Short mmCIF file of C-alpha atoms in Angstrom, two decimals:
data_model
loop_
_atom_site.label_atom_id
_atom_site.label_comp_id
_atom_site.label_asym_id
_atom_site.label_seq_id
_atom_site.Cartn_x
_atom_site.Cartn_y
_atom_site.Cartn_z
CA MET A 1 9.49 40.38 -32.80
CA VAL A 2 12.72 42.27 -33.52
CA SER A 3 13.81 43.39 -36.99
CA THR A 4 17.30 42.76 -38.32
CA SER A 5 18.04 46.44 -37.78
CA GLY A 6 17.13 46.11 -34.10
CA ASP A 7 13.69 47.71 -34.07
CA VAL A 8 11.33 46.08 -31.56
CA LEU A 9 8.18 44.99 -33.37
CA ALA A 10 6.42 43.14 -30.55
CA ASP A 11 5.76 44.38 -27.02
CA PRO A 12 7.60 42.31 -24.38
CA SER A 13 4.27 41.62 -22.65
CA ILE A 14 3.27 39.19 -25.41
CA LEU A 15 6.34 36.96 -24.93
CA SER A 16 4.45 34.84 -22.42
CA SER A 17 1.71 34.24 -25.01
CA PHE A 18 4.35 33.20 -27.51
CA ARG A 19 5.87 30.72 -25.10
CA GLU A 20 2.62 29.37 -23.63
CA GLU A 21 0.34 29.26 -26.68
CA LEU A 22 2.00 29.90 -30.04
CA LEU A 23 5.31 27.99 -30.05
CA MET A 24 3.78 24.62 -29.23
CA MET A 25 1.57 24.99 -32.33
CA ALA A 26 4.42 25.82 -34.69
CA ASP A 27 5.95 23.49 -37.26
CA ILE A 28 9.02 25.71 -37.36
CA LEU A 29 10.31 28.76 -35.52
CA THR A 30 12.69 31.07 -37.46
CA PRO A 31 14.05 33.73 -35.04
CA ASN A 32 17.00 35.99 -35.71
CA LEU A 33 19.57 36.32 -32.92
CA LYS A 34 17.77 39.15 -31.12
CA GLU A 35 14.45 37.32 -31.23
CA ALA A 36 16.00 34.07 -30.00
CA SER A 37 17.69 35.98 -27.18
CA ASN A 38 14.41 37.62 -26.13
CA LEU A 39 12.55 34.32 -26.13
CA LEU A 40 15.26 32.87 -23.91
CA GLY A 41 15.22 35.69 -21.37
CA GLY A 42 18.13 37.71 -22.74
CA MET A 43 20.57 34.89 -23.40
CA ARG A 44 23.78 36.14 -25.11
CA LEU A 45 24.28 34.70 -28.57
CA GLU A 46 27.73 35.46 -29.94
CA THR A 47 28.98 32.21 -31.49
CA VAL A 48 27.68 29.34 -33.57
CA ALA A 49 27.91 27.17 -30.46
CA ASP A 50 25.60 29.65 -28.70
CA MET A 51 23.19 29.37 -31.61
CA ARG A 52 23.15 25.57 -31.40
CA HIS A 53 22.42 25.75 -27.68
CA ALA A 54 19.69 28.32 -28.27
CA ALA A 55 18.09 26.18 -30.98
CA LYS A 56 17.88 23.24 -28.57
CA LEU A 57 16.38 25.40 -25.79
CA LEU A 58 13.83 26.93 -28.17
CA HIS A 59 12.88 23.48 -29.44
CA SER A 60 12.07 22.49 -25.86
CA LEU A 61 9.42 25.25 -25.83
CA GLY A 62 7.30 23.34 -28.33
CA PRO A 63 8.06 23.99 -32.01
CA ARG A 64 8.83 20.88 -34.01
CA SER A 65 11.82 22.54 -35.71
CA VAL A 66 13.93 25.63 -35.09
CA LEU A 67 16.04 27.70 -37.48
CA VAL A 68 18.15 30.26 -35.62
CA LYS A 69 19.32 32.83 -38.17
CA GLY A 70 22.79 34.21 -37.68
CA GLY A 71 22.93 36.92 -40.31
CA ASP A 72 23.99 39.47 -37.69
CA LEU A 73 26.35 37.13 -35.81
CA PRO A 74 29.35 39.27 -34.78
CA GLU A 75 32.77 38.50 -36.21
CA SER A 76 31.51 35.91 -38.68
CA PHE A 77 32.72 35.93 -42.29
CA ASP A 78 29.77 33.77 -43.35
CA ALA A 79 26.05 34.09 -42.84
CA VAL A 80 25.34 31.04 -40.67
CA ASP A 81 21.94 29.62 -39.76
CA VAL A 82 21.47 26.69 -37.38
CA PHE A 83 18.64 24.23 -37.99
CA PHE A 84 17.56 21.78 -35.27
CA ASP A 85 14.70 19.28 -35.50
CA GLY A 86 15.06 17.72 -32.06
CA GLU A 87 17.53 15.13 -33.24
CA GLU A 88 20.07 16.64 -35.65
CA TYR A 89 21.77 19.98 -36.15
CA HIS A 90 22.49 21.44 -39.58
CA GLU A 91 24.65 24.51 -40.13
CA LEU A 92 23.67 26.34 -43.32
CA ARG A 93 26.37 28.72 -44.51
CA SER A 94 26.65 31.26 -47.32
CA PRO A 95 28.92 34.25 -48.05
CA ARG A 96 27.96 37.42 -46.20
CA VAL A 97 26.72 40.28 -48.40
CA LYS A 98 27.70 43.73 -47.19
CA THR A 99 24.63 45.94 -47.66
CA ARG A 100 22.16 48.08 -45.74
CA ASN A 101 19.29 46.69 -47.81
CA THR A 102 18.23 43.74 -45.66
CA HIS A 103 14.66 44.77 -44.88
CA GLY A 104 12.38 41.81 -45.56
CA THR A 105 14.93 39.01 -45.60
CA GLY A 106 13.45 37.20 -42.61
CA CYS A 107 9.90 37.41 -43.93
CA THR A 108 11.06 36.20 -47.33
CA LEU A 109 12.87 33.19 -45.88
CA ALA A 110 9.87 32.21 -43.75
CA SER A 111 7.51 32.63 -46.71
CA CYS A 112 9.75 30.44 -48.87
CA ILE A 113 9.72 27.71 -46.25
CA ALA A 114 5.93 27.92 -45.90
CA ALA A 115 5.48 27.67 -49.67
CA GLU A 116 7.62 24.54 -49.86
CA LEU A 117 5.84 22.92 -46.91
CA ALA A 118 2.52 23.56 -48.65
CA LYS A 119 3.88 21.68 -51.66
CA GLY A 120 4.67 18.67 -49.51
CA SER A 121 8.40 19.09 -48.89
CA SER A 122 10.01 17.79 -45.72
CA MET A 123 11.01 20.42 -43.20
CA LEU A 124 14.74 20.31 -43.93
CA SER A 125 14.10 20.35 -47.68
CA ALA A 126 11.73 23.28 -47.25
CA VAL A 127 14.43 25.18 -45.39
CA LYS A 128 16.98 24.41 -48.07
CA VAL A 129 14.80 24.59 -51.19
CA THR A 130 12.53 27.53 -52.03
CA PRO A 131 10.93 29.11 -55.10
CA LEU A 132 12.70 32.02 -56.73
CA TRP A 133 9.40 33.71 -57.54
CA LEU A 134 6.83 33.17 -54.80
CA CYS A 135 3.91 35.04 -56.34
CA MET A 136 3.71 32.79 -59.40
CA CYS A 137 5.68 29.68 -58.34
CA PHE A 138 6.71 28.97 -61.94
CA TYR A 139 10.46 29.16 -61.64
CA SER A 140 13.03 26.50 -60.99
CA TYR A 141 14.18 26.19 -57.42
CA ALA A 142 17.33 27.18 -55.55
CA LEU A 143 18.61 26.97 -52.02
CA ALA A 144 16.75 29.32 -49.71
CA LYS A 145 19.89 30.89 -48.45
CA ARG A 146 21.20 31.12 -52.00
CA TYR A 147 18.04 32.95 -53.06
CA VAL A 148 18.29 35.47 -50.21
CA GLU A 149 22.03 35.87 -50.78
CA THR A 150 21.56 36.48 -54.51
CA ALA A 151 18.76 38.98 -53.93
CA LEU A 152 20.90 40.81 -51.38
CA GLU A 153 23.85 40.94 -53.75
CA TYR A 154 21.69 42.19 -56.61
CA SER A 155 20.06 44.98 -54.58
CA LYS A 156 22.89 45.88 -52.23
CA ASP A 157 23.44 49.33 -53.76
CA ILE A 158 19.80 50.36 -54.18
CA ILE A 159 18.99 53.59 -52.34
CA LEU A 160 15.35 53.83 -51.35
CA GLY A 161 14.03 55.90 -48.47
CA ASN A 162 15.88 57.82 -45.81
CA GLY A 163 16.15 55.17 -43.10
CA ALA A 164 19.21 53.28 -42.00
CA GLN A 165 17.98 50.12 -43.66
CA GLY A 166 16.54 49.68 -47.13
CA PRO A 167 14.63 46.82 -48.76
CA PHE A 168 16.24 44.12 -50.82
CA ASP A 169 14.76 43.39 -54.23
CA HIS A 170 12.85 40.11 -54.50
CA PHE A 171 12.30 40.53 -58.24
CA LEU A 172 15.83 40.09 -59.56
CA ARG A 173 14.80 37.08 -61.64
CA LEU A 174 12.24 39.19 -63.45
CA LYS A 175 14.86 41.79 -64.32
CA HIS A 176 17.83 39.59 -65.07
CA ASN A 177 17.19 36.35 -66.89
CA SER A 178 19.43 33.34 -66.98
CA GLY A 179 21.67 34.89 -69.60
CA THR A 180 20.68 32.40 -72.28
CA GLY A 181 18.08 34.66 -73.87
CA VAL A 182 18.38 36.47 -77.19
CA THR A 183 18.91 40.22 -77.27
CA PHE A 184 16.22 41.87 -79.37
CA SER A 185 17.09 43.96 -82.43
CA GLY A 186 14.79 45.79 -84.82
CA ASN A 187 16.21 43.63 -87.61
CA ASP A 188 14.59 40.62 -85.95
CA LEU A 189 11.26 41.92 -87.29
CA PHE A 190 12.20 41.13 -90.91
CA LEU A 191 10.16 37.93 -91.18
CA TYR A 192 8.00 37.76 -88.09
CA ALA A 193 6.16 34.43 -87.86
CA VAL A 194 3.03 34.27 -85.68
CA THR A 195 1.95 30.74 -84.84
CA ASP A 196 -1.60 29.42 -85.04
CA SER A 197 -2.43 26.15 -83.29
CA GLY A 198 -5.60 25.69 -85.34
CA MET A 199 -3.65 25.73 -88.58
CA ASN A 200 -1.11 23.30 -87.18
CA GLU A 201 -3.88 20.93 -86.14
CA LYS A 202 -5.38 21.20 -89.63
CA TRP A 203 -2.10 20.03 -91.15
CA GLY A 204 -1.34 17.53 -88.37
CA ARG A 205 1.77 19.36 -87.13
CA PRO A 206 2.88 19.73 -83.51
CA MET A 207 3.69 23.33 -82.60
CA GLU A 208 7.37 22.52 -82.11
CA VAL A 209 7.61 21.08 -85.61
CA ALA A 210 5.95 24.15 -87.12
CA VAL A 211 8.30 26.50 -85.25
CA LYS A 212 11.38 24.52 -86.27
CA GLU A 213 10.34 24.52 -89.92
CA ALA A 214 9.64 28.25 -89.84
CA ILE A 215 13.07 28.99 -88.38
CA GLU A 216 14.82 26.70 -90.84
CA GLY A 217 12.98 28.52 -93.63
CA GLY A 218 14.27 31.89 -92.46
CA ALA A 219 11.84 33.27 -89.88
CA THR A 220 13.73 35.87 -87.86
CA ILE A 221 11.38 36.00 -84.87
CA ILE A 222 8.62 33.73 -83.54
CA GLN A 223 5.51 34.92 -81.74
CA LEU A 224 3.76 32.10 -79.92
CA ARG A 225 0.04 32.80 -79.98
CA GLU A 226 -2.22 30.44 -78.02
CA LYS A 227 -5.55 32.12 -77.39
CA ASN A 228 -7.35 29.14 -75.88
CA ALA A 229 -4.57 27.04 -74.38
CA GLU A 230 -4.64 26.05 -70.72
CA THR A 231 -1.87 27.87 -68.87
CA ARG A 232 0.23 24.85 -67.94
CA LYS A 233 0.08 23.54 -71.50
CA PHE A 234 0.97 26.99 -72.85
CA ILE A 235 4.05 27.12 -70.61
CA GLU A 236 5.14 23.64 -71.64
CA THR A 237 4.76 24.55 -75.30
CA ALA A 238 6.71 27.78 -74.81
CA LYS A 239 9.57 25.95 -73.12
CA ALA A 240 9.67 23.35 -75.87
CA CYS A 241 9.74 26.06 -78.55
CA LEU A 242 12.47 27.93 -76.69
CA LYS A 243 14.71 24.87 -76.94
CA ILE A 244 14.28 25.11 -80.70
CA CYS A 245 14.71 28.88 -80.97
CA ARG A 246 17.74 29.38 -78.74
CA PRO A 247 20.35 27.48 -80.81
CA TYR A 248 19.34 29.56 -83.83
CA LYS A 249 19.35 32.77 -81.73
CA VAL A 250 15.81 33.51 -82.88
CA PRO A 251 13.77 35.43 -80.27
CA LEU A 252 10.60 33.79 -78.99
CA LEU A 253 7.85 36.20 -77.90
CA ILE A 254 4.62 35.26 -76.15
CA ASN A 255 1.39 36.81 -77.35
CA ASP A 256 -0.48 38.66 -74.57
CA ARG A 257 0.57 36.43 -71.64
CA ILE A 258 3.20 38.06 -69.42
CA ASP A 259 2.85 35.25 -66.88
CA VAL A 260 3.70 32.64 -69.50
CA ALA A 261 6.66 34.71 -70.70
CA LEU A 262 7.98 34.88 -67.15
CA ALA A 263 7.38 31.23 -66.41
CA SER A 264 9.05 30.00 -69.58
CA ASP A 265 11.84 32.64 -69.63
CA ALA A 266 10.79 33.61 -73.16
CA ASP A 267 12.49 36.57 -74.80
CA GLY A 268 9.52 38.90 -74.42
CA VAL A 269 5.84 39.53 -75.11
CA HIS A 270 3.63 41.11 -77.73
CA LEU A 271 0.64 43.02 -76.41
CA GLY A 272 -2.60 44.17 -78.00
CA GLN A 273 -4.30 47.43 -77.12
CA SER A 274 -6.74 45.60 -74.85
CA ASP A 275 -4.01 43.68 -73.04
CA THR A 276 -1.82 44.65 -70.10
CA PRO A 277 -0.29 48.11 -70.68
CA ALA A 278 3.30 48.08 -71.91
CA GLN A 279 4.35 50.16 -68.91
CA VAL A 280 3.16 47.42 -66.55
CA ALA A 281 4.76 44.73 -68.70
CA ARG A 282 8.07 46.58 -68.58
CA ALA A 283 7.92 46.87 -64.80
CA LEU A 284 7.34 43.11 -64.53
CA LEU A 285 9.71 41.93 -67.24
CA GLY A 286 12.58 44.32 -66.57
CA PRO A 287 14.90 45.89 -69.13
CA GLU A 288 16.19 42.77 -70.86
CA LYS A 289 12.99 41.36 -72.35
CA ALA A 290 11.47 42.59 -75.62
CA ILE A 291 8.01 44.17 -75.61
CA GLY A 292 5.94 44.78 -78.71
CA VAL A 293 2.60 46.58 -78.91
CA SER A 294 -0.08 46.43 -81.61
CA CYS A 295 -0.91 49.93 -82.87
CA LYS A 296 -3.24 51.45 -85.46
CA THR A 297 -2.78 55.14 -84.72
CA VAL A 298 -0.03 57.67 -84.24
CA GLU A 299 -1.25 58.24 -80.67
CA GLN A 300 -0.98 54.55 -79.82
CA ALA A 301 2.50 54.37 -81.32
CA HIS A 302 3.64 57.33 -79.26
CA GLN A 303 2.21 55.80 -76.08
CA ALA A 304 4.02 52.53 -76.79
CA TRP A 305 7.29 54.46 -76.92
CA VAL A 306 6.49 56.35 -73.71
CA ASP A 307 5.63 53.09 -71.95
CA GLY A 308 8.95 51.46 -72.82
CA ALA A 309 8.05 49.17 -75.72
CA ASP A 310 10.80 47.96 -78.07
CA TYR A 311 8.76 47.86 -81.27
CA ILE A 312 5.23 48.22 -82.57
CA GLY A 313 3.17 46.00 -84.82
CA CYS A 314 1.04 48.15 -87.11
CA GLY A 315 -2.11 46.84 -88.77
CA GLY A 316 -4.04 45.08 -89.89
CA VAL A 317 -2.72 46.32 -93.16
CA TYR A 318 -5.10 44.04 -95.05
CA PRO A 319 -8.19 42.08 -93.99
CA THR A 320 -7.33 38.81 -92.27
CA SER A 321 -9.18 35.64 -91.37
CA THR A 322 -7.21 35.14 -88.14
CA LYS A 323 -8.77 38.09 -86.31
CA ALA A 324 -12.47 38.88 -86.65
CA ASN A 325 -13.68 42.48 -86.99
CA ASN A 326 -10.14 43.80 -87.24
CA THR A 327 -10.13 47.33 -88.65
CA THR A 328 -7.57 47.71 -91.41
CA VAL A 329 -5.24 50.69 -91.80
CA GLY A 330 -4.09 50.08 -95.37
CA LEU A 331 -0.74 51.11 -96.78
CA ASP A 332 -1.39 54.81 -96.18
CA GLY A 333 -2.26 54.26 -92.53
CA LEU A 334 0.78 52.04 -92.10
CA LYS A 335 3.06 54.71 -93.56
CA THR A 336 1.54 57.43 -91.38
CA VAL A 337 2.16 55.44 -88.22
CA CYS A 338 5.66 54.41 -89.31
CA LEU A 339 6.78 57.96 -90.03
CA ALA A 340 5.47 59.14 -86.65
CA SER A 341 6.85 56.23 -84.61
CA LYS A 342 10.09 56.45 -82.67
CA LEU A 343 10.22 52.64 -82.58
CA PRO A 344 10.93 50.02 -85.24
CA VAL A 345 7.76 48.73 -86.90
CA VAL A 346 6.59 45.39 -88.21
CA ALA A 347 3.57 45.40 -90.52
CA ILE A 348 0.86 42.92 -89.54
CA GLY A 349 -2.46 41.67 -90.89
CA GLY A 350 -3.31 39.77 -94.05
CA ILE A 351 0.23 39.83 -95.42
CA ASN A 352 1.39 37.07 -97.74
CA ALA A 353 3.63 36.45 -100.75
CA SER A 354 1.27 38.32 -103.09
CA ASN A 355 1.26 41.63 -101.21
CA ALA A 356 4.34 41.72 -98.97
CA ILE A 357 6.52 43.62 -101.48
CA PRO A 358 4.22 46.69 -101.68
CA VAL A 359 4.15 46.75 -97.89
CA LEU A 360 7.93 46.98 -97.62
CA GLY A 361 7.96 49.55 -100.41
CA ILE A 362 6.00 52.31 -98.62
CA GLY A 363 9.13 54.33 -98.01
CA ALA A 364 9.38 54.27 -94.22
CA PRO A 365 12.92 53.63 -92.93
CA ASN A 366 11.77 52.22 -89.59
CA LEU A 367 9.50 49.61 -91.19
CA LYS A 368 11.72 46.61 -90.52
CA GLY A 369 9.63 43.70 -91.73
CA VAL A 370 6.33 41.89 -92.08
CA ALA A 371 4.43 39.56 -89.79
CA VAL A 372 2.77 36.51 -91.30
CA VAL A 373 0.47 33.78 -90.04
CA SER A 374 -1.46 31.77 -92.64
CA ALA A 375 1.08 32.62 -95.34
CA VAL A 376 3.46 30.11 -93.75
CA PHE A 377 1.53 28.05 -91.18
CA ASP A 378 -1.59 27.28 -93.25
CA ARG A 379 0.48 25.47 -95.84
CA SER A 380 1.59 21.89 -96.34
CA SER A 381 5.27 22.82 -95.93
CA VAL A 382 6.05 25.59 -93.48
CA ALA A 383 9.76 25.47 -94.29
CA THR A 384 9.19 25.85 -98.04
CA GLU A 385 6.74 28.74 -97.73
CA THR A 386 8.92 30.56 -95.23
CA ARG A 387 12.02 30.06 -97.37
CA ASN A 388 10.26 31.40 -100.47
CA LEU A 389 8.92 34.42 -98.64
CA HIS A 390 12.27 35.17 -97.03
CA SER A 391 14.00 34.99 -100.42
CA MET A 392 11.39 37.29 -101.98
CA LEU A 393 11.70 39.88 -99.20
CA THR A 394 15.50 39.77 -99.26
CA GLU A 395 15.57 40.36 -102.99
CA ALA A 396 13.11 43.25 -102.74
CA VAL A 397 15.13 44.95 -100.02
CA SER A 398 18.33 44.43 -101.98
CA LYS A 399 16.85 46.09 -105.09
CA ALA A 400 15.48 48.98 -103.03
CA ASN A 401 18.94 49.67 -101.62
#
């Protein structure tokens, strides 16, 4: 009806329809002070006591619950909302954030409440508890007012548009993770282990066991590749593997699936040429997550850099059984791409203990490591094979230097 900035969004002539038809159908009414005042014929709302009285009067018009929002309450150090369900009042308080970027806060709060009600929450719980990421509903939950407060704080200095009021940024969680993630470095590409659930099943190993053994053997980065896994199972597996990777400070990347990376708070994604463009992935993941892109050509490597990728995977260097009809680039193609790339490179495709040394010896300074799949996971002991390969690569690099 009336925006936080004071703009009238609904003609006064429809107020009677609100009162006579809409409010009695509502599970909850969430007016700001100006809207509550208009619904009550211009009643002055200047204190929390006024808000409590207004909530009771609005409840008498038909809605089963009322949340009067006091974000623009004059002379209040806190942002205070008053919830009334016909029996009890609840005052919900949070620190006030000084910013012009409040456009969308009311819609966000109402949408959060609706999402929680749809999941079966009680009304008061729905008001208090809301998802941090509405579009995907994968994240843990936080207080509704805490979510809005945090988003306001994060985006308070953003300048967008020429109006008196800017938007606040709903996507802070996508741009700033929990702080427990691992910062990506090109050196993490040294021994890049790509999981394969089929191989683990062959050897009777759970994915978490395979990942732990690979890390203990010296794998410096893990890419979780689950081509056929159901999404929920993929997320659960990613979270379980993260618990293993984080204490070792080994990054965990998700193959192809940005949604799974977001839901599990993984350290990044690796994308093929037919997957979501790196530019889109960067916009969704923000600056802190790692993004890798598979490349076979100089043009693809350049585009990965333009789009904001952190590294490229070049190959297949050799034929591989894990990817059908995969065109190989050979050592010459790998070197050409490496020398043209502005990003660190990991060589991928058909690499194992018998051919890894020639790969690292092509003479490209930004070739930081090799990616392996069957060389470690299609073996009886993942830890042993990884340890042997890591030792071999370390010795080769040491001699080269």
